[in-house]
Short mmCIF file of C-alpha atoms in Angstrom, two decimals:
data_model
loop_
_atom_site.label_atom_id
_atom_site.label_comp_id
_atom_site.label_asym_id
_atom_site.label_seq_id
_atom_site.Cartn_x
_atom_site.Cartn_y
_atom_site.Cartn_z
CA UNK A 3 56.14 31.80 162.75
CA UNK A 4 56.68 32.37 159.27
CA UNK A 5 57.45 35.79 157.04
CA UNK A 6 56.91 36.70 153.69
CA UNK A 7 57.99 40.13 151.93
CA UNK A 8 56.07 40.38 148.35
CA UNK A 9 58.02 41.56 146.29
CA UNK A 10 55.81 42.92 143.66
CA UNK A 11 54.60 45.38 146.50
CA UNK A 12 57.83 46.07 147.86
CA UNK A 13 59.45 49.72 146.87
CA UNK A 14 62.05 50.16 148.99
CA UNK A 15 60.79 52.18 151.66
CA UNK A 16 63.48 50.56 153.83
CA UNK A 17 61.95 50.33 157.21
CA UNK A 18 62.10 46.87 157.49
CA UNK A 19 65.74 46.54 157.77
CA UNK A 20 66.16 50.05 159.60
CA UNK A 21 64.07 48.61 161.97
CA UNK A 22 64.97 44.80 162.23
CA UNK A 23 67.97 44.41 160.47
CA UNK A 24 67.99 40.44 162.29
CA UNK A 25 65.22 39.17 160.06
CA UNK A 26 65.60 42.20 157.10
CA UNK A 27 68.30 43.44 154.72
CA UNK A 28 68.67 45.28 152.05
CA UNK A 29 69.61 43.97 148.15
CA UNK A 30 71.34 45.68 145.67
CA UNK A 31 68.45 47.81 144.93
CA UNK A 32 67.47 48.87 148.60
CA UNK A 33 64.60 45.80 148.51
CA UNK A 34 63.93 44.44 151.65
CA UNK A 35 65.65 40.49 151.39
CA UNK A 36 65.00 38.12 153.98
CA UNK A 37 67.85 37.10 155.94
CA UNK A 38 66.34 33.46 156.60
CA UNK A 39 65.62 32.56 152.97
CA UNK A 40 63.22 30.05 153.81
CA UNK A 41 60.76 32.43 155.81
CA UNK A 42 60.60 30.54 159.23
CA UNK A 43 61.49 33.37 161.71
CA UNK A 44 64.12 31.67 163.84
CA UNK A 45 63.05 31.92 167.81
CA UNK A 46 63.42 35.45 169.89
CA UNK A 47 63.02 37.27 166.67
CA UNK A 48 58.86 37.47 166.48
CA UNK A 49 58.87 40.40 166.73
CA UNK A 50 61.59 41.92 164.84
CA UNK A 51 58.95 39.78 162.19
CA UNK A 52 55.98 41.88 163.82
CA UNK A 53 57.97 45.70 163.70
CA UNK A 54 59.05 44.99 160.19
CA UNK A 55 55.17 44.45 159.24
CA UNK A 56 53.55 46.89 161.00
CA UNK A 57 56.43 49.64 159.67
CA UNK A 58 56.01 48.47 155.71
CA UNK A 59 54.33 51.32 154.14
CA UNK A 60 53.36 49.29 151.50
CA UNK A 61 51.90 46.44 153.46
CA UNK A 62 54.22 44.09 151.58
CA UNK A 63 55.14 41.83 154.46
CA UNK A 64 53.04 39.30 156.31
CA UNK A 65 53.42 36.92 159.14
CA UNK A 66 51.42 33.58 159.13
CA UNK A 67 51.45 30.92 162.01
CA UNK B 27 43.22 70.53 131.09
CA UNK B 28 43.65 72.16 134.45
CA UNK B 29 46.96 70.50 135.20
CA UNK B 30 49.10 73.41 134.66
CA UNK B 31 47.75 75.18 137.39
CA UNK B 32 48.67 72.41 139.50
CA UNK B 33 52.03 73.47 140.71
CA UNK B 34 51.10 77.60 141.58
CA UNK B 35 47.94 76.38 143.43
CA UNK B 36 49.66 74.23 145.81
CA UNK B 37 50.62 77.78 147.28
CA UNK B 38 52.97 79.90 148.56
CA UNK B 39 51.58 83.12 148.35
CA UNK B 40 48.97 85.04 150.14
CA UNK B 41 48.67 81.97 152.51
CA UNK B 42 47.23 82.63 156.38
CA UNK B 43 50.52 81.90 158.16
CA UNK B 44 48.34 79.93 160.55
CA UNK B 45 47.79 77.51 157.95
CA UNK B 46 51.49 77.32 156.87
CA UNK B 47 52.87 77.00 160.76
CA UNK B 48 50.16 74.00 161.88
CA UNK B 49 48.35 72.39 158.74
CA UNK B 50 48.02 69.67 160.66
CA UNK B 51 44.69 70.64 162.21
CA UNK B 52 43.07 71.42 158.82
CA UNK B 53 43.55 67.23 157.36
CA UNK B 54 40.46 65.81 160.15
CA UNK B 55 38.09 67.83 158.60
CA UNK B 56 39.25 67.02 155.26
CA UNK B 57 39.72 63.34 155.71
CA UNK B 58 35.63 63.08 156.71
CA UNK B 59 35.08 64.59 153.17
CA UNK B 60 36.92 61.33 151.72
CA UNK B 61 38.30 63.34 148.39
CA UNK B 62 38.26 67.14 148.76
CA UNK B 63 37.79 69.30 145.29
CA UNK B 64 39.63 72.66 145.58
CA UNK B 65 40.90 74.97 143.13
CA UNK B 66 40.42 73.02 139.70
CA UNK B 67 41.91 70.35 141.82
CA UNK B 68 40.92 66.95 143.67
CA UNK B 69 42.90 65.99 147.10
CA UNK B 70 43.04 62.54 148.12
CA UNK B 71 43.13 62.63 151.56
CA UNK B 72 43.11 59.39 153.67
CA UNK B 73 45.82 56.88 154.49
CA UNK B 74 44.32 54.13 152.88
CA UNK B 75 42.86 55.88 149.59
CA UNK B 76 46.44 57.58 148.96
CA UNK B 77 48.26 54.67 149.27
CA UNK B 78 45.71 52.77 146.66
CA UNK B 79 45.95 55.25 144.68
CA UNK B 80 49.85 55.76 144.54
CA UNK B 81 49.70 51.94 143.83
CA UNK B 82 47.68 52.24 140.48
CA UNK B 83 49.81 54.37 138.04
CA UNK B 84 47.08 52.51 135.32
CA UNK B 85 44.57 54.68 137.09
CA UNK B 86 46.95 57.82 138.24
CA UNK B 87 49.49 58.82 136.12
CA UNK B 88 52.71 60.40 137.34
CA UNK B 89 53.23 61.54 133.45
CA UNK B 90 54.75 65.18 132.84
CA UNK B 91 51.14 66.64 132.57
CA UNK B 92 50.33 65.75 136.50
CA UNK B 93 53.11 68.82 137.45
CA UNK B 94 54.90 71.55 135.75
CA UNK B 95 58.41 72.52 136.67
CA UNK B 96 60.20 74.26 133.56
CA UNK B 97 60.34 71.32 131.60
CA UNK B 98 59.97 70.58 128.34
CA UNK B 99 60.33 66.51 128.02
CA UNK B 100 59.25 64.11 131.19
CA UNK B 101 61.53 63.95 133.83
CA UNK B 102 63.32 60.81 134.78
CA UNK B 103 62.08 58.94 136.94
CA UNK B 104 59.03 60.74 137.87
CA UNK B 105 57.24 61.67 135.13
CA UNK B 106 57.76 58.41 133.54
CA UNK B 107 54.90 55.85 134.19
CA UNK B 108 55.20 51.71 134.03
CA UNK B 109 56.14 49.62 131.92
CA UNK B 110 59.41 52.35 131.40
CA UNK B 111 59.30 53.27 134.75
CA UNK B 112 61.13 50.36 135.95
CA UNK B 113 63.95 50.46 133.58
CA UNK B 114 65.02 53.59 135.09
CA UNK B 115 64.67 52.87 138.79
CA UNK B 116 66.15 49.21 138.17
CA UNK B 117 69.16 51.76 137.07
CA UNK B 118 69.12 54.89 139.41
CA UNK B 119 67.78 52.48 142.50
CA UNK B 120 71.16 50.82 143.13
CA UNK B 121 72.96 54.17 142.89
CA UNK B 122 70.86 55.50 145.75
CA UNK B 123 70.44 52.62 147.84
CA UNK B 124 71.52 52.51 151.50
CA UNK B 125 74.67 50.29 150.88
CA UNK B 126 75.95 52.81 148.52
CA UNK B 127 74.52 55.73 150.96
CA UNK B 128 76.86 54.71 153.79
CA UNK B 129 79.73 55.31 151.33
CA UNK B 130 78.90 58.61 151.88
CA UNK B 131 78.54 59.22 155.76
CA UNK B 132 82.31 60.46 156.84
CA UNK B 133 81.88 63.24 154.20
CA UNK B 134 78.18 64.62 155.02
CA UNK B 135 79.36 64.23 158.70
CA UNK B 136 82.77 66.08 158.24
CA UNK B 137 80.26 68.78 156.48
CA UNK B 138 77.88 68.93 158.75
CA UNK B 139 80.53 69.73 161.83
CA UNK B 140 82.31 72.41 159.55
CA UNK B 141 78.74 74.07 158.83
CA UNK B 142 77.96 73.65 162.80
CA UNK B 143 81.69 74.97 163.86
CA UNK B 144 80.80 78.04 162.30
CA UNK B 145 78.20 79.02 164.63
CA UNK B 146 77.95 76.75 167.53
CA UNK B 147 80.38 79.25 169.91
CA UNK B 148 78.44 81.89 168.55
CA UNK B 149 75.42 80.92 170.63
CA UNK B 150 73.34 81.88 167.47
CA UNK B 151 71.93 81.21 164.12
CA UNK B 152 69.81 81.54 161.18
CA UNK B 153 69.61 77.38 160.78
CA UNK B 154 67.65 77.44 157.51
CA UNK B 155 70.53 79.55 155.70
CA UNK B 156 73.59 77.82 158.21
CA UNK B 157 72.83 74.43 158.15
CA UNK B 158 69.43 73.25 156.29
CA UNK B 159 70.37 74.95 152.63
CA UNK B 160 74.07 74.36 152.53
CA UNK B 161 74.32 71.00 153.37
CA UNK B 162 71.94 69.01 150.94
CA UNK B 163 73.14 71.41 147.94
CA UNK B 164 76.63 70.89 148.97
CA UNK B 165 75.68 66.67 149.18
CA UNK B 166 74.21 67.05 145.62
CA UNK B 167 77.09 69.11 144.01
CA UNK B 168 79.52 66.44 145.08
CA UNK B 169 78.10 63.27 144.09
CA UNK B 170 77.58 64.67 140.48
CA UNK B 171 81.10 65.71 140.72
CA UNK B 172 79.97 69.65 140.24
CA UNK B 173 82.14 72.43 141.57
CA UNK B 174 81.17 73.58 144.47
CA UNK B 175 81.54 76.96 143.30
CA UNK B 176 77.62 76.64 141.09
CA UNK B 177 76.18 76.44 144.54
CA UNK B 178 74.59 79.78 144.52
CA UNK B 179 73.33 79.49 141.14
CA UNK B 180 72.02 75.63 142.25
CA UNK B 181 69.90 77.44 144.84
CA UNK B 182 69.13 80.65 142.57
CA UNK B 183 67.87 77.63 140.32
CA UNK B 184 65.59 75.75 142.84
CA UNK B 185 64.28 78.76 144.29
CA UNK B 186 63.07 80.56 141.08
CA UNK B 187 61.34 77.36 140.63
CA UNK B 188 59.87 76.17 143.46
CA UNK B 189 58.59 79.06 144.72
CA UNK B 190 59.09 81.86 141.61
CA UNK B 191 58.11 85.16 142.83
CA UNK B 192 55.39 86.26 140.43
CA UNK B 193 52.34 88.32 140.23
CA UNK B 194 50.18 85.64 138.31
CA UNK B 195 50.62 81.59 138.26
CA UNK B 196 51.66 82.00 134.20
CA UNK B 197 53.93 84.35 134.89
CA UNK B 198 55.44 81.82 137.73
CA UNK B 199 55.50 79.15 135.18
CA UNK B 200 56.84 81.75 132.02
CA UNK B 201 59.60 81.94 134.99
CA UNK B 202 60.21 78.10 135.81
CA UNK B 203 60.33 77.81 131.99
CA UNK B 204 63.03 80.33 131.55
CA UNK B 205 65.17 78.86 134.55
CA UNK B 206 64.80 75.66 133.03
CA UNK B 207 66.16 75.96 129.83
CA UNK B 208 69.18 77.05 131.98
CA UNK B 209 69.49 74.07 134.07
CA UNK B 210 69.48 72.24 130.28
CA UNK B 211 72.14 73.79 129.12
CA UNK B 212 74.20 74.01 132.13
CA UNK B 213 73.95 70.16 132.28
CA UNK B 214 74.25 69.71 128.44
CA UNK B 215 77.51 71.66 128.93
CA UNK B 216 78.54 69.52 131.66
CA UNK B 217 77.61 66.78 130.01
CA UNK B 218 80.07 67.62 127.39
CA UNK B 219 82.84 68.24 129.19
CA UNK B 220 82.34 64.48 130.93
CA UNK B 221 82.26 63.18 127.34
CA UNK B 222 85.61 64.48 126.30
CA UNK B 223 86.57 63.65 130.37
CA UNK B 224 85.10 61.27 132.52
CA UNK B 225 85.48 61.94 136.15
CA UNK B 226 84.81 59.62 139.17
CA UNK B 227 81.04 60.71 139.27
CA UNK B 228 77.60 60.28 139.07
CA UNK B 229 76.77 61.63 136.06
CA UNK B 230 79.71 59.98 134.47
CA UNK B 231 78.69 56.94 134.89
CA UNK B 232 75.08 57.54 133.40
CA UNK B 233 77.62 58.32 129.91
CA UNK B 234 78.09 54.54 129.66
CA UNK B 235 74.38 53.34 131.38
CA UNK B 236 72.70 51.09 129.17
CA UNK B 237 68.98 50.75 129.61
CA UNK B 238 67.66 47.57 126.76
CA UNK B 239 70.94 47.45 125.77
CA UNK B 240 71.21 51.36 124.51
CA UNK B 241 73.14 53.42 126.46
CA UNK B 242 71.67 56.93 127.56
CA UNK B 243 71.52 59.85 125.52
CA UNK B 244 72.44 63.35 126.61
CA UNK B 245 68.50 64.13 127.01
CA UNK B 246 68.02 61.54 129.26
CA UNK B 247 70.68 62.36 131.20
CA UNK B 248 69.89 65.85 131.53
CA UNK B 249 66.42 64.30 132.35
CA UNK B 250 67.46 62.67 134.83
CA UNK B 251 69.79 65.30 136.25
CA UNK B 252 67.11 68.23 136.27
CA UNK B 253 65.20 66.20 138.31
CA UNK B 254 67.82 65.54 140.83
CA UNK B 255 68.18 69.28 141.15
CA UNK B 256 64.39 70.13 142.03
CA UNK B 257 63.55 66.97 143.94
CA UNK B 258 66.85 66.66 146.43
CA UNK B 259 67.76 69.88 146.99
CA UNK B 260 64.75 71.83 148.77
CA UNK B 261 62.88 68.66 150.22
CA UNK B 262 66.09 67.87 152.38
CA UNK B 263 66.13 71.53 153.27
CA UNK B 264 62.59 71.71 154.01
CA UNK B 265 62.79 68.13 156.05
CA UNK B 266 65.79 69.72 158.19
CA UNK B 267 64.37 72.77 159.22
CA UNK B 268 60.92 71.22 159.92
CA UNK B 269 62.67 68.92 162.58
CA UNK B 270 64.57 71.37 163.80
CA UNK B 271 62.23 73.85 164.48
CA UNK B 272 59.95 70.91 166.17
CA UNK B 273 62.70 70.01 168.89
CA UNK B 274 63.10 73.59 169.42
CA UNK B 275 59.89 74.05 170.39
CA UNK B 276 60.12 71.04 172.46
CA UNK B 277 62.70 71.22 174.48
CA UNK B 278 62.58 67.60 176.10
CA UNK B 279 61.94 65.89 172.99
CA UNK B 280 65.51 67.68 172.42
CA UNK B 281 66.77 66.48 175.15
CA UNK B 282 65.79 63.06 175.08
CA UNK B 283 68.00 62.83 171.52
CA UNK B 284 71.03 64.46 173.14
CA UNK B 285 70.92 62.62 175.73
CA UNK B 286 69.96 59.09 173.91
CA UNK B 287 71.28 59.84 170.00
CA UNK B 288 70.14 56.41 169.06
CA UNK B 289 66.83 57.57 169.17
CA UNK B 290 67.57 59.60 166.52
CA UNK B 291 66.67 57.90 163.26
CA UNK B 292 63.07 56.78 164.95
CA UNK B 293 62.49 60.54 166.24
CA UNK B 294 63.45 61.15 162.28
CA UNK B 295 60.61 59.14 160.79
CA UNK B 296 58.26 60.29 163.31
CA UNK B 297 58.84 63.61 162.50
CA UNK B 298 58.43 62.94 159.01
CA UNK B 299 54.98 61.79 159.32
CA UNK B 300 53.87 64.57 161.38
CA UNK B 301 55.21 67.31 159.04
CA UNK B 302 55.43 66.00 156.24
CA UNK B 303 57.90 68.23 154.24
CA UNK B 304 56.52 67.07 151.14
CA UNK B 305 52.42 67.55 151.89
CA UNK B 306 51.41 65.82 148.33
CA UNK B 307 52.13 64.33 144.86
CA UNK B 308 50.21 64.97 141.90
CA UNK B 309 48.89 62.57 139.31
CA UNK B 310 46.64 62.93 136.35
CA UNK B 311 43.59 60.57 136.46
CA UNK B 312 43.43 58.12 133.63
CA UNK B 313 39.75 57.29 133.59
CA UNK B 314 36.58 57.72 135.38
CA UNK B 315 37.38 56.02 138.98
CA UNK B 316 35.68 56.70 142.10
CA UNK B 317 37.41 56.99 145.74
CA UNK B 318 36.30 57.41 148.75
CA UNK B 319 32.58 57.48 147.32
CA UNK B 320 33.72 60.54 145.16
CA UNK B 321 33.96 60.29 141.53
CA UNK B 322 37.20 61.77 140.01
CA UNK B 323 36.86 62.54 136.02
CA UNK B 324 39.16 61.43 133.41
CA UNK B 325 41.78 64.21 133.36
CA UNK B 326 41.18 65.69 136.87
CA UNK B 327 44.26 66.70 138.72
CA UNK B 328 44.55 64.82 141.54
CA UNK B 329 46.56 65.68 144.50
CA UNK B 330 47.10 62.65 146.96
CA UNK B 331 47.76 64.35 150.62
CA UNK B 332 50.38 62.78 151.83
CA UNK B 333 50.48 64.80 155.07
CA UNK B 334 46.51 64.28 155.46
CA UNK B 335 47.14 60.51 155.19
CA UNK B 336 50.15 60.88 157.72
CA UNK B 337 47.52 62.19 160.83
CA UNK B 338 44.62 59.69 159.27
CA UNK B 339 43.46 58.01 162.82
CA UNK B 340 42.37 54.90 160.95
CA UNK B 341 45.74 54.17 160.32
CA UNK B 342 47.94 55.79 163.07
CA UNK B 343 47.33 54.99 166.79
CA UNK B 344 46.92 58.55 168.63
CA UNK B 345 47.65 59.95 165.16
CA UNK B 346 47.98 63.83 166.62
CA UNK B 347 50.71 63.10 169.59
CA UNK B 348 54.53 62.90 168.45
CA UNK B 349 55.78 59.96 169.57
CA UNK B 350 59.25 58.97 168.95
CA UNK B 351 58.25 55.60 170.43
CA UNK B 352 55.61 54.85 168.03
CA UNK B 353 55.78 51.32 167.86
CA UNK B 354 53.90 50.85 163.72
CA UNK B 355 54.76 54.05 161.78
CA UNK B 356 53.29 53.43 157.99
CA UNK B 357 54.11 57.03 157.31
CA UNK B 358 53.88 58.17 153.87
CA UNK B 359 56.46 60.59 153.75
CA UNK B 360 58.53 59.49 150.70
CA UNK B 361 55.28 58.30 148.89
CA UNK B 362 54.07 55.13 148.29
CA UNK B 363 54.16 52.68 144.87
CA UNK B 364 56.66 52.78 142.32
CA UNK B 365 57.91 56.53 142.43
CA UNK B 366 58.72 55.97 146.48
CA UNK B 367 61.09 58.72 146.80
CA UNK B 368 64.28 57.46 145.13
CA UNK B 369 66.53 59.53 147.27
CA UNK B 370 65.23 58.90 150.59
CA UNK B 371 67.85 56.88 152.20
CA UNK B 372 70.34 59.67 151.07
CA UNK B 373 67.59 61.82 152.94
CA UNK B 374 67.54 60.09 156.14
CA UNK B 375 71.33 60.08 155.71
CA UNK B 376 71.72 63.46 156.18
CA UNK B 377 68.91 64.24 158.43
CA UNK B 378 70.87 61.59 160.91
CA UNK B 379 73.73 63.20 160.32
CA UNK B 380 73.05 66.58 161.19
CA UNK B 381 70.70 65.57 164.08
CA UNK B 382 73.41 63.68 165.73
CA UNK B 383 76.34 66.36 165.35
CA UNK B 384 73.89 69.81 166.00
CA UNK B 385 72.30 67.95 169.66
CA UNK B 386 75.87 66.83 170.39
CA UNK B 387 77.76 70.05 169.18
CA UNK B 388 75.11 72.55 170.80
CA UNK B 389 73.44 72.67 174.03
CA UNK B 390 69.68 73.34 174.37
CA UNK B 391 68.21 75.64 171.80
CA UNK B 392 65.30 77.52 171.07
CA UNK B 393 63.42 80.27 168.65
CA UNK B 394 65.07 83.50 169.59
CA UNK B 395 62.53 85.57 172.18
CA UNK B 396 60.55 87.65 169.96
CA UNK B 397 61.07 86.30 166.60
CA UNK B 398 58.53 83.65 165.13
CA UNK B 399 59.93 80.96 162.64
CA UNK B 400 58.30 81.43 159.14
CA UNK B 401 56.62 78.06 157.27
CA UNK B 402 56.68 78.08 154.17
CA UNK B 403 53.88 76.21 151.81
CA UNK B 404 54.02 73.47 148.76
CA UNK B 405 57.25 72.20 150.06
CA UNK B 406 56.72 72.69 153.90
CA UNK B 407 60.00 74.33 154.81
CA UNK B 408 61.09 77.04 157.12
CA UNK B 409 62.75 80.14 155.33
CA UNK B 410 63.47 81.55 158.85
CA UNK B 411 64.08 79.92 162.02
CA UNK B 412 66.32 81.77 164.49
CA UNK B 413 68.22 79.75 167.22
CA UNK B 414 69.79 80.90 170.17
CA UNK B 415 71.49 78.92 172.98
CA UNK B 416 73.65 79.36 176.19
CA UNK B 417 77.40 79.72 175.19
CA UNK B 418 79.80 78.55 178.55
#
């Protein structure tokens, strides 16, 4: 499984890394930042992937694979 | 331009207090109407229309003609639209983001316990005037480094704003005007004085902020700083007393957080979708553009509904049932798009706060026998909401 965060669509809402703070965290601006850089969520933490996209009020993260 | 009425028609007087107390069950019928025209204004009303539309600031300005509030030059951030917009937030966003929030928890929390310690043996209180007004004016004093003597004239400020009592909605707005030239110079004074003194404060630090390499001048600061004082003050208040007065009327949902506190912040954003504190946010349409099969004009006011969009079935799952469980919560509480809410971790910073001290300082409460809790409209607050518990 794979996650993205775009972050042209990304305001800061937060509930990403409220929520899943294993595959989310904050930058200096209150962004959501991946924790895994690279995107590939590592195994056991679907669905922190799936919470974090289903709580984005902006619809700015997606999960392919 | 109808714009100016914008602010006195979102209503707080001569409102059914039906309507005020459960709006909730008027959005359905205004979500199958798509966009809703009432009073020289159009209301956005479902989930996935507000959040389009509170993504195009080309189409839906947030510019200082979409509300009214005193001013005389647009307030910063809100009132400014994109390209500009993101200078400011790429400034005032790190000051108010949740790293920088957490600096601040030991303080609201040893605030929050002295404002509860005042009443909690008492087995009583008034939690709007205790609890829900002190402690976000208090919050806001100290992080611009203000004395917290101005407090009364902070809310005397707000309140003659936000909900001005007046006969007529110019005479409301001849008021906000009048109050607003004093918050200018109050802050220009303050201003001043951090000129000739810096202290360790917010608004100190805006004195050496740069934004393309020119720092701030005192109008944008005061900008900036006006806005502060009618956007964090009264929502926070509002927010408070609207989850209060739910879990008092539900006494195992109150409960269930005493019991379990880390439920808290989830019980939090659930009950910020279903009340919504702030119902909508205004914008000024650009051009001709047509939503949900309804054509809005060039000019129109447009309200988008936050609250409508926060029950909208098509997005929510069981949208009318409280669920602190909810598993996918888009709520729409702090907006959506580029003016998200900029102090809504600070928000949910102090909601937390004074959730988990007032379930673990005070056993099960509820609305005094006899006395109904009064809801107040624009900002959904409530201006009265007597408590009473068991004291051992």
């Amino acid at each position: 499984m794979r996650v993205s965060v775009d972050a042209a669509l990304c305001t800061g809402h937060g509930r990403c890394y409220a929520l899943a703070p294993q595959l989310f965290a904050p930058d200096d601006f209150g962004h959501c930042a991946l924790v895994v850089g690279d995107g590939v969520v590592p195994n056991g933490l679907e669905e922190q992937a799936r919470v974090g996209r289903d709580n984005c009020p902006e619809h700015a993260i997606t999960i392919s694979d | 331009m109808t714009n100016a009425e914008s602010v006195p028609e979102l209503g707080w007087t001569n409102v059914d207090p039906e309507m005020s107390a459960r709006p909730q069950q008027f959005y359905p019928m205004m979500r199958d109407m798509g966009v809703v025209e009432a009073e020289e204004m159009m209301l956005i009303t479902r989930h996935e229309d507000v959040v389009w539309a509170l993504r195009h600031p080309d189409l839906f300005s947030s510019g200082s003609d979409a509300i009214d509030i005193g001013n005389i030059r647009p307030l910063i951030p809100l009132q400014i639209d994109p390209p500009d917009h993101v200078k400011f937030r790429r400034l005032l966003d790190p000051l108010f983001a949740p790293r920088e929030m957490e600096k601040l928890e030991a303080d609201v929390r040893a605030l929050v316990v002295e404002l509860i310690d005042e009443f909690a043996e008492a087995g009583e209180c008034e939690f709007n005037g205790a609890v829900a007004i002190p402690l976000p004016c208090t919050v806001f004093l100290r992080l611009l480094g203000l004395p917290l003597a101005d407090l009364d004239l902070f809310l005397r400020f707000k309140d003659e704003i936000i909900r001005p009592v007046a006969a007529t909605p110019a005479e409301g707005r001849a008021m906000a005007r009048k109050t607003g030239a004093e918050i200018y110079a109050y802050f220009e004074t303050v201003i001043a004085e951090r000129r000739r003194k810096p202290q360790d404060d917010m608004l100190s630090g805006f004195l050496s902020a740069e934004i393309d390499g020119e720092v701030l001048t005192t109008e944008d600061i005061m900008d900036i700083a006006y806005l502060f004082l009618l956007a964090g003050l009264d929502t926070v208040t509002a927010s408070l007393g609207c989850a209060v007065a739910y879990l008092a009327a539900h006494p195992e949902r109150q409960q269930a957080l005493r019991d379990e506190p880390s439920l808290i912040p989830a019980a939090i954003e659930e009950l910020l979708r279903w009340e919504t504190p702030v119902p909508g946010v205004v914008r000024v349409a650009t051009q001709d553009v047509e939503v949900a099969g309804s054509m809005i004009p060039a000019g129109a006011t447009v309200t988008c509904l936050l609250a409508s969009a926060n029950t909208d079935g098509a997005e929510f799952a069981d949208p009318e049932s409280v669920d602190f469980a909810r598993a996918a919560n888009r709520h729409l509480a702090f907006g959506a798009g580029v003016h998200r809410c900029l102090g809504s971790h600070l928000a949910r910073l102090e909601m937390r706060v004074a959730l988990e001290e007032l379930h673990a300082r005070v056993p099960q409460y509820e609305v005094e026998a006899g006395k109904t809790p009064i809801y107040t409209m624009g900002i959904r607050g409530v201006e009265y909401l007597p408590l009473v518990w068991s004291v051992s």
